[in-house]
mmCIF file of C-alpha atoms in Angstrom:
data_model
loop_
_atom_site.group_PDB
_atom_site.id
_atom_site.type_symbol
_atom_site.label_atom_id
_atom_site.label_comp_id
_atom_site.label_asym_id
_atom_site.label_seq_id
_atom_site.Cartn_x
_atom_site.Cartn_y
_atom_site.Cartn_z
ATOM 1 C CA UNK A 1 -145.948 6.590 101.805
ATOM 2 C CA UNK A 2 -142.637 6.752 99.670
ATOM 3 C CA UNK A 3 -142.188 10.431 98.087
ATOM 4 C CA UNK A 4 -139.656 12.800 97.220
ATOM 5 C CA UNK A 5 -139.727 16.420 97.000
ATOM 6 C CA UNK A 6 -137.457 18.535 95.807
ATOM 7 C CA UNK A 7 -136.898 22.515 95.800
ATOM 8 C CA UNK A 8 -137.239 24.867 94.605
ATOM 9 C CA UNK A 9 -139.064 23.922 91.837
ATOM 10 C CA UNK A 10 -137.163 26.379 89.569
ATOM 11 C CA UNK A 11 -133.983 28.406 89.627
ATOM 12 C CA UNK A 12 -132.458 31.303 87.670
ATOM 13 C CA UNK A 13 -128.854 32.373 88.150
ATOM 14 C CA UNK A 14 -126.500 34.099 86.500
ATOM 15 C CA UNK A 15 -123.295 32.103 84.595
ATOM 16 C CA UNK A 16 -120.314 32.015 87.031
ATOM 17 C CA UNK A 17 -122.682 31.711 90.378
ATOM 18 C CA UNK A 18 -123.327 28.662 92.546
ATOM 19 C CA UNK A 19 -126.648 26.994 93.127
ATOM 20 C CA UNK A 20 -127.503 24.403 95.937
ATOM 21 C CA UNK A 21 -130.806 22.328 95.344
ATOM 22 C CA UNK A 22 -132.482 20.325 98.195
ATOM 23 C CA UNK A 23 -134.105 16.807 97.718
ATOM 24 C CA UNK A 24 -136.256 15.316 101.053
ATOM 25 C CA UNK A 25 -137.267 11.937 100.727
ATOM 26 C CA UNK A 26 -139.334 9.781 102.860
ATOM 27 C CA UNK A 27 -138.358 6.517 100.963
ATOM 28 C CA UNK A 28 -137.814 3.218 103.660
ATOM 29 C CA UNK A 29 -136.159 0.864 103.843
ATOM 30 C CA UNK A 30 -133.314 3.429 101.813
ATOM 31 C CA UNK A 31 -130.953 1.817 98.987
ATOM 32 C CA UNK A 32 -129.176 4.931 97.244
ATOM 33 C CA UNK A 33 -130.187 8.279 96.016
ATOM 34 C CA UNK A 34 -129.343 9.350 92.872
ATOM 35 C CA UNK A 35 -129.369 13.058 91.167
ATOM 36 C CA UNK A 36 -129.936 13.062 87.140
ATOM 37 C CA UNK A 37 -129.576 15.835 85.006
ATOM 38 C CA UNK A 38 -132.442 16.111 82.052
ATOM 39 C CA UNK A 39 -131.401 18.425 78.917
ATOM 40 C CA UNK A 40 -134.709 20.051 77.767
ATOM 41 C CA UNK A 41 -136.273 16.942 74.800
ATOM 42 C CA UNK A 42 -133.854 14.153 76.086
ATOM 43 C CA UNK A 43 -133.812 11.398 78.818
ATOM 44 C CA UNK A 44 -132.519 12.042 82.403
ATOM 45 C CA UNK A 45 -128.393 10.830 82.890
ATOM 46 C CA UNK A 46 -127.270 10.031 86.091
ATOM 47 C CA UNK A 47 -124.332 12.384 87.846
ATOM 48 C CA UNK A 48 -124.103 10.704 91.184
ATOM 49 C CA UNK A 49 -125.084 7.905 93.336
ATOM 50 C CA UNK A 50 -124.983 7.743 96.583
ATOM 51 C CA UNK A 51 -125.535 5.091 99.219
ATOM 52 C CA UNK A 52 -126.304 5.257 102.898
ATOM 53 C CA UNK A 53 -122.802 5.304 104.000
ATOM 54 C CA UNK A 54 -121.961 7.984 102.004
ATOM 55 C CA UNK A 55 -122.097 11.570 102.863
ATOM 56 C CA UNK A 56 -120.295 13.374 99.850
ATOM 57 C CA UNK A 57 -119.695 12.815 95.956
ATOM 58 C CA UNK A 58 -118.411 14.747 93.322
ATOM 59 C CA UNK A 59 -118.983 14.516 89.771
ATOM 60 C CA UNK A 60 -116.776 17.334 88.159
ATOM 61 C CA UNK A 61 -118.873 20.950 89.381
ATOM 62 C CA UNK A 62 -121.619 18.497 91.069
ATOM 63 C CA UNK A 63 -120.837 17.810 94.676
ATOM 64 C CA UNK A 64 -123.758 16.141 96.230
ATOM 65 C CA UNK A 65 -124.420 15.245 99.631
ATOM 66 C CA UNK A 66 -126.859 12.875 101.649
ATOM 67 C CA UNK A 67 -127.663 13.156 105.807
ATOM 68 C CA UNK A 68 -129.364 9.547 105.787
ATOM 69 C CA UNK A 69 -130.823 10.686 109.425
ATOM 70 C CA UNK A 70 -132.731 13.587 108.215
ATOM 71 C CA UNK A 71 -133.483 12.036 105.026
ATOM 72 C CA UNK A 72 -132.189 15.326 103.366
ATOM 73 C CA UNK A 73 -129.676 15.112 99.751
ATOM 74 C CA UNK A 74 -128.308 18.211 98.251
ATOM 75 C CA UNK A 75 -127.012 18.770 95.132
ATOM 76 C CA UNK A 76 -124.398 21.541 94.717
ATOM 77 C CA UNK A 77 -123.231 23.226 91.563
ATOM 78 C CA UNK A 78 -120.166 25.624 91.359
ATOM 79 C CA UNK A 79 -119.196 28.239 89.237
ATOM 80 C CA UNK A 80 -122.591 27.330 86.964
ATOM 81 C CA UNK A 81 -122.302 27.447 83.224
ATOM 82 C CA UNK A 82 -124.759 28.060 80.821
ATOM 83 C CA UNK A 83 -124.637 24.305 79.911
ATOM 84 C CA UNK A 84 -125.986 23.049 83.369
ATOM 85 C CA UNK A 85 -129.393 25.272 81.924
ATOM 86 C CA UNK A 86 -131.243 21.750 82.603
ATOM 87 C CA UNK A 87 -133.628 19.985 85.392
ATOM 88 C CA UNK A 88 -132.228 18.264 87.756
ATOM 89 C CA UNK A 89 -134.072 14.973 89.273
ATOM 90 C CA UNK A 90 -133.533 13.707 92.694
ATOM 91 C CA UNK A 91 -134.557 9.551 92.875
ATOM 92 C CA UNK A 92 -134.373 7.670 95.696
ATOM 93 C CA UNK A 93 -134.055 3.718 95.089
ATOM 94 C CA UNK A 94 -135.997 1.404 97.860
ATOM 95 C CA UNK A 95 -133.959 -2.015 99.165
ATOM 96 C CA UNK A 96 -136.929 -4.054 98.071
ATOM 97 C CA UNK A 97 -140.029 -3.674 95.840
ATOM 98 C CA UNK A 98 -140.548 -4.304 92.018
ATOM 99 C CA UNK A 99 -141.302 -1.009 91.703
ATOM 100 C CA UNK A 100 -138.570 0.338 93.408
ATOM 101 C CA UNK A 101 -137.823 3.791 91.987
ATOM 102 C CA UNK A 102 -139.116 6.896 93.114
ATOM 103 C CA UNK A 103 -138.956 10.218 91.457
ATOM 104 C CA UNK A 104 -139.190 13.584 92.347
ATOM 105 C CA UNK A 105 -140.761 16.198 90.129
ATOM 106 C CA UNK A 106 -137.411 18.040 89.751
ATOM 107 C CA UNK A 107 -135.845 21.245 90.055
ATOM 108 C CA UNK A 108 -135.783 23.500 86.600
ATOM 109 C CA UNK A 109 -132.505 25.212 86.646
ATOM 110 C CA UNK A 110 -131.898 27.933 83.958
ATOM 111 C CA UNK A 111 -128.333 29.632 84.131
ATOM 112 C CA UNK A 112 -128.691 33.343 82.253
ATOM 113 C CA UNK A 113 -125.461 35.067 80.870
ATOM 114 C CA UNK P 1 -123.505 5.183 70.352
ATOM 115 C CA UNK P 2 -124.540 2.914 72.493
ATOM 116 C CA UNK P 3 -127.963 3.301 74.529
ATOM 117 C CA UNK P 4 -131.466 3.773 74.429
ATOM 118 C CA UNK P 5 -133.500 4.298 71.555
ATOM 119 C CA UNK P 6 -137.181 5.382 70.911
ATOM 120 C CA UNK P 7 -139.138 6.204 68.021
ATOM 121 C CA UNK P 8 -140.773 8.395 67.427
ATOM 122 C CA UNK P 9 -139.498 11.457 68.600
ATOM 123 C CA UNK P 10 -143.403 13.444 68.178
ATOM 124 C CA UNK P 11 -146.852 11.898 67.434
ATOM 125 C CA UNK P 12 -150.231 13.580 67.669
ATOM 126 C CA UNK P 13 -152.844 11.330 67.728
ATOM 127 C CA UNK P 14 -156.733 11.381 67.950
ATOM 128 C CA UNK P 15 -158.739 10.002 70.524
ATOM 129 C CA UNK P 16 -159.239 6.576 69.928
ATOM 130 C CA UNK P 17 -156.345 6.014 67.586
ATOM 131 C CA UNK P 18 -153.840 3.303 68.364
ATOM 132 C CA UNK P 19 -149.909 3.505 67.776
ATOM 133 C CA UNK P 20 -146.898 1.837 68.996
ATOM 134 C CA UNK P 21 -143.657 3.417 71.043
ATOM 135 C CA UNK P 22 -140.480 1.841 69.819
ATOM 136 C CA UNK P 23 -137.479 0.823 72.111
ATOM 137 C CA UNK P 24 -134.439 -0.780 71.109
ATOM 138 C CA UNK P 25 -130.597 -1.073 73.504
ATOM 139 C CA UNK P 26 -127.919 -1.880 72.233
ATOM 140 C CA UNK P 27 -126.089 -2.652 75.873
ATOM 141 C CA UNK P 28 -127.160 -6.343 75.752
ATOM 142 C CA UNK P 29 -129.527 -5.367 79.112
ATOM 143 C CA UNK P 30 -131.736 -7.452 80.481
ATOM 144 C CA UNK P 31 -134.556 -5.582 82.079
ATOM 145 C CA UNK P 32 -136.180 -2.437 80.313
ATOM 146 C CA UNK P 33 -139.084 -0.272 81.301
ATOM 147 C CA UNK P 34 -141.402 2.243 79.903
ATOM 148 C CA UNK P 35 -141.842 5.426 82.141
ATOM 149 C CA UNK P 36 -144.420 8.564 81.697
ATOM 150 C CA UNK P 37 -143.556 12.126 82.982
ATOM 151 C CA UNK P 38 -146.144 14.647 83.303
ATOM 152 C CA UNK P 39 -145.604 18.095 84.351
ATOM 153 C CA UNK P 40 -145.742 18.696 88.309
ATOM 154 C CA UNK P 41 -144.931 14.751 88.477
ATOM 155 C CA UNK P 42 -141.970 12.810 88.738
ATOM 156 C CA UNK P 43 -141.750 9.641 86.397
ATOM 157 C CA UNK P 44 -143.904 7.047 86.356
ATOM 158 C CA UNK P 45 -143.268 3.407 85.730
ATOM 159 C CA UNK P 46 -145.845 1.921 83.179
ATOM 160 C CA UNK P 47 -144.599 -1.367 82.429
ATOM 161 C CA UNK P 48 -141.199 -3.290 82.865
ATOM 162 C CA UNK P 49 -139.707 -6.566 81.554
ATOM 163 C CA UNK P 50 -137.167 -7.851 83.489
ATOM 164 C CA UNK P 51 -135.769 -10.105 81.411
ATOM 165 C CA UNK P 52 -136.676 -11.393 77.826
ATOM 166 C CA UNK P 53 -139.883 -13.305 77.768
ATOM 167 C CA UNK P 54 -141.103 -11.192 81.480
ATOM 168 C CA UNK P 55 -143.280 -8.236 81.482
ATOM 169 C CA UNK P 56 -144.974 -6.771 84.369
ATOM 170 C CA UNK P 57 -147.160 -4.036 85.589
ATOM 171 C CA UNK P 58 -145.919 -0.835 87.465
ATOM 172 C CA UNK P 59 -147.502 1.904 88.451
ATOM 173 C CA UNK P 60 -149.804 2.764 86.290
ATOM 174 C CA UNK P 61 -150.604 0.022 83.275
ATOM 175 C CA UNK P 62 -154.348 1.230 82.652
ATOM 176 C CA UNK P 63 -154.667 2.147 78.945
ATOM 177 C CA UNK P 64 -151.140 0.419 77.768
ATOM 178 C CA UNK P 65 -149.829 -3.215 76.352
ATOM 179 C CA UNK P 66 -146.002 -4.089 75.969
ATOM 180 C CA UNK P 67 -144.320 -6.659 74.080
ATOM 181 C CA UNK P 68 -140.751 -7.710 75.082
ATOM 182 C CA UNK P 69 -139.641 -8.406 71.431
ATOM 183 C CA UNK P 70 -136.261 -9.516 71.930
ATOM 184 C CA UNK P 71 -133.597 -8.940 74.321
ATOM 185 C CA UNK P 72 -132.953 -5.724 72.867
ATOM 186 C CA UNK P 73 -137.144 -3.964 71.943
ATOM 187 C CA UNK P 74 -139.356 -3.313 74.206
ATOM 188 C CA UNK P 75 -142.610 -1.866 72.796
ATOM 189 C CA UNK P 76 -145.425 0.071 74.173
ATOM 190 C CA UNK P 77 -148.723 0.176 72.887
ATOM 191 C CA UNK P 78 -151.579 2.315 73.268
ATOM 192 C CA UNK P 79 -154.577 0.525 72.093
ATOM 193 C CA UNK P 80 -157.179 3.024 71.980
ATOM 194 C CA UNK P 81 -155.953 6.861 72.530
ATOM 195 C CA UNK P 82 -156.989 9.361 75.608
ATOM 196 C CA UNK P 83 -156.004 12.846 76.269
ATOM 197 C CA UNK P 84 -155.282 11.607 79.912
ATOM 198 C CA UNK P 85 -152.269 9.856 77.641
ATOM 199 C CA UNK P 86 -150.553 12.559 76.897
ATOM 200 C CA UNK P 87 -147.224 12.674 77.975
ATOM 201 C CA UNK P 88 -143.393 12.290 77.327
ATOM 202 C CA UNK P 89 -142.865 8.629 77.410
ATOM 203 C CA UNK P 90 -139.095 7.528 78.071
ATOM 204 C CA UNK P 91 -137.638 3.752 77.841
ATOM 205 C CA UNK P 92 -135.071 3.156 80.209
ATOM 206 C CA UNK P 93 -132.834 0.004 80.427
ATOM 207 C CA UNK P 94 -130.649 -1.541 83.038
ATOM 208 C CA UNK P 95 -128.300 -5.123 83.505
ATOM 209 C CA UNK P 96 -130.442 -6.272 86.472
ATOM 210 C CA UNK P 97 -133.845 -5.919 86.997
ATOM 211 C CA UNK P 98 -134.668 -3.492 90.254
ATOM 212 C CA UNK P 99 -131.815 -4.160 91.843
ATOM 213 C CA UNK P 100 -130.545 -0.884 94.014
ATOM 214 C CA UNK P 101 -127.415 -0.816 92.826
ATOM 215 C CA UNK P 102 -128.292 -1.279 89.318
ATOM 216 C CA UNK P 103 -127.444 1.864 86.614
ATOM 217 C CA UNK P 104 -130.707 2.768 84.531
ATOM 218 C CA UNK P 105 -129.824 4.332 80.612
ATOM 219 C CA UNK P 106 -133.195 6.397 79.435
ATOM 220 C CA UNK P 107 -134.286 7.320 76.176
ATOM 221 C CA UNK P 108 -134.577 10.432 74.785
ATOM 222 C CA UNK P 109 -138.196 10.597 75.013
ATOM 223 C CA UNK P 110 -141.563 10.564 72.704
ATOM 224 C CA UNK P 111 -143.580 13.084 73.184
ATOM 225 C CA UNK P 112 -147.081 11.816 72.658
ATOM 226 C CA UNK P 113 -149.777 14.665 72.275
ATOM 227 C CA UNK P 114 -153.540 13.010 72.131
ATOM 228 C CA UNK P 115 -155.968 15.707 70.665
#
């Protein structure tokens, strides 16, 4: 069965710290994974993509990395600012299938002065 | 700016009342969806079109109609209101339909309370 699960499912840090949340997926045959960011009443907006030959990519304080054999995608954020307050969706895309898309629940990360 | 829009923002409705979601891109897309997101769950893909004139089912259709307007609205419909249909509903486009490579642009949301 395709899932995703991410973790934890919430985070509190303080402003200036950095955070590192996990994403497992058992998604096959793999396409990409992408992480989102979703502001609290708006739709989720993509940060990075990543494919199965890729290990590493940066968006800015994002740095997110994939281990295709383990099925395992981190997302990293440094020196956290009260902006990145937000949840933070791990989706893995499927090579084939109409619906191809699959979502993980999400990580709630709120960054406290 | 260019992207997704929805309307409304908020709507309570009564069980058994019908209303319509509103979608409209401005990217000249082809393929738009309509997603639910429930808390604990990740989104859920109601119905898609992947091109003007196509619609198709996704993961869970039960309860919903859409009508691919135009190349740029995409409307979902909820004939007859449930509790079990509330939820923040978000319309999402992309270029291509499904393909993995493809870049999806959601919505803001609607958050639909039924009471």
């Amino acid at each position: 069965k395709n899932q995703v699960e991410q973790s934890p499912q919430s985070l509190i840090i303080l402003e200036g710290k950095n955070c590192t949340l996990q994403c497992n997926y058992t998604v096959s045959p793999f396409s990409n994974l992408r992480w989102y960011k979703q502001d609290t009443g708006r739709g989720p907006v993509s940060l990075t993509i990543m494919t199965f030959s890729e290990n590493t990519k940066s968006n800015g304080r994002y740095t997110a990395t994939l281990d295709a054999d383990t099925k395992q995608s981190s997302l990293h954020i440094t020196a956290s600012q009260l902006s990145d307050s937000a949840s933070y969706i791990c989706v893995v895309t499927a090579e084939r299938g109409a619906n191809n898309l699959f979502f993980g629940t999400g990580t709630r990360l709120t960054v406290i002065p | 700016n260019a992207g997704v829009t929805q309307t409304p923002k908020f709507q309570v409705l009564k069980t058994g009342q019908s209303m319509t979601l509103q979608c409209a891109q401005d990217m000249n897309h082809n393929s738009m969806y309509w997603y639910r997101q429930d808390p604990g769950m990740g989104l859920r893909l109601i119905y898609y079109s992947a091109s003007e004139g196509t619609t198709d089912k996704g993961e869970v259709p039960n309860g919903y109609n859409v009508s691919r307007l135009n190349k740029r609205e995409f409307s979902l419909r909820l004939e007859s209101a449930a509790p079990s249909q509330t939820s923040v509903y978000f319309c999402a486009s992309s270029p291509q339909p499904h393909s993995p490579s493809t870049s999806y642009t959601f919505g803001s949301g609607t958050r639909l309370t039924v009471v």
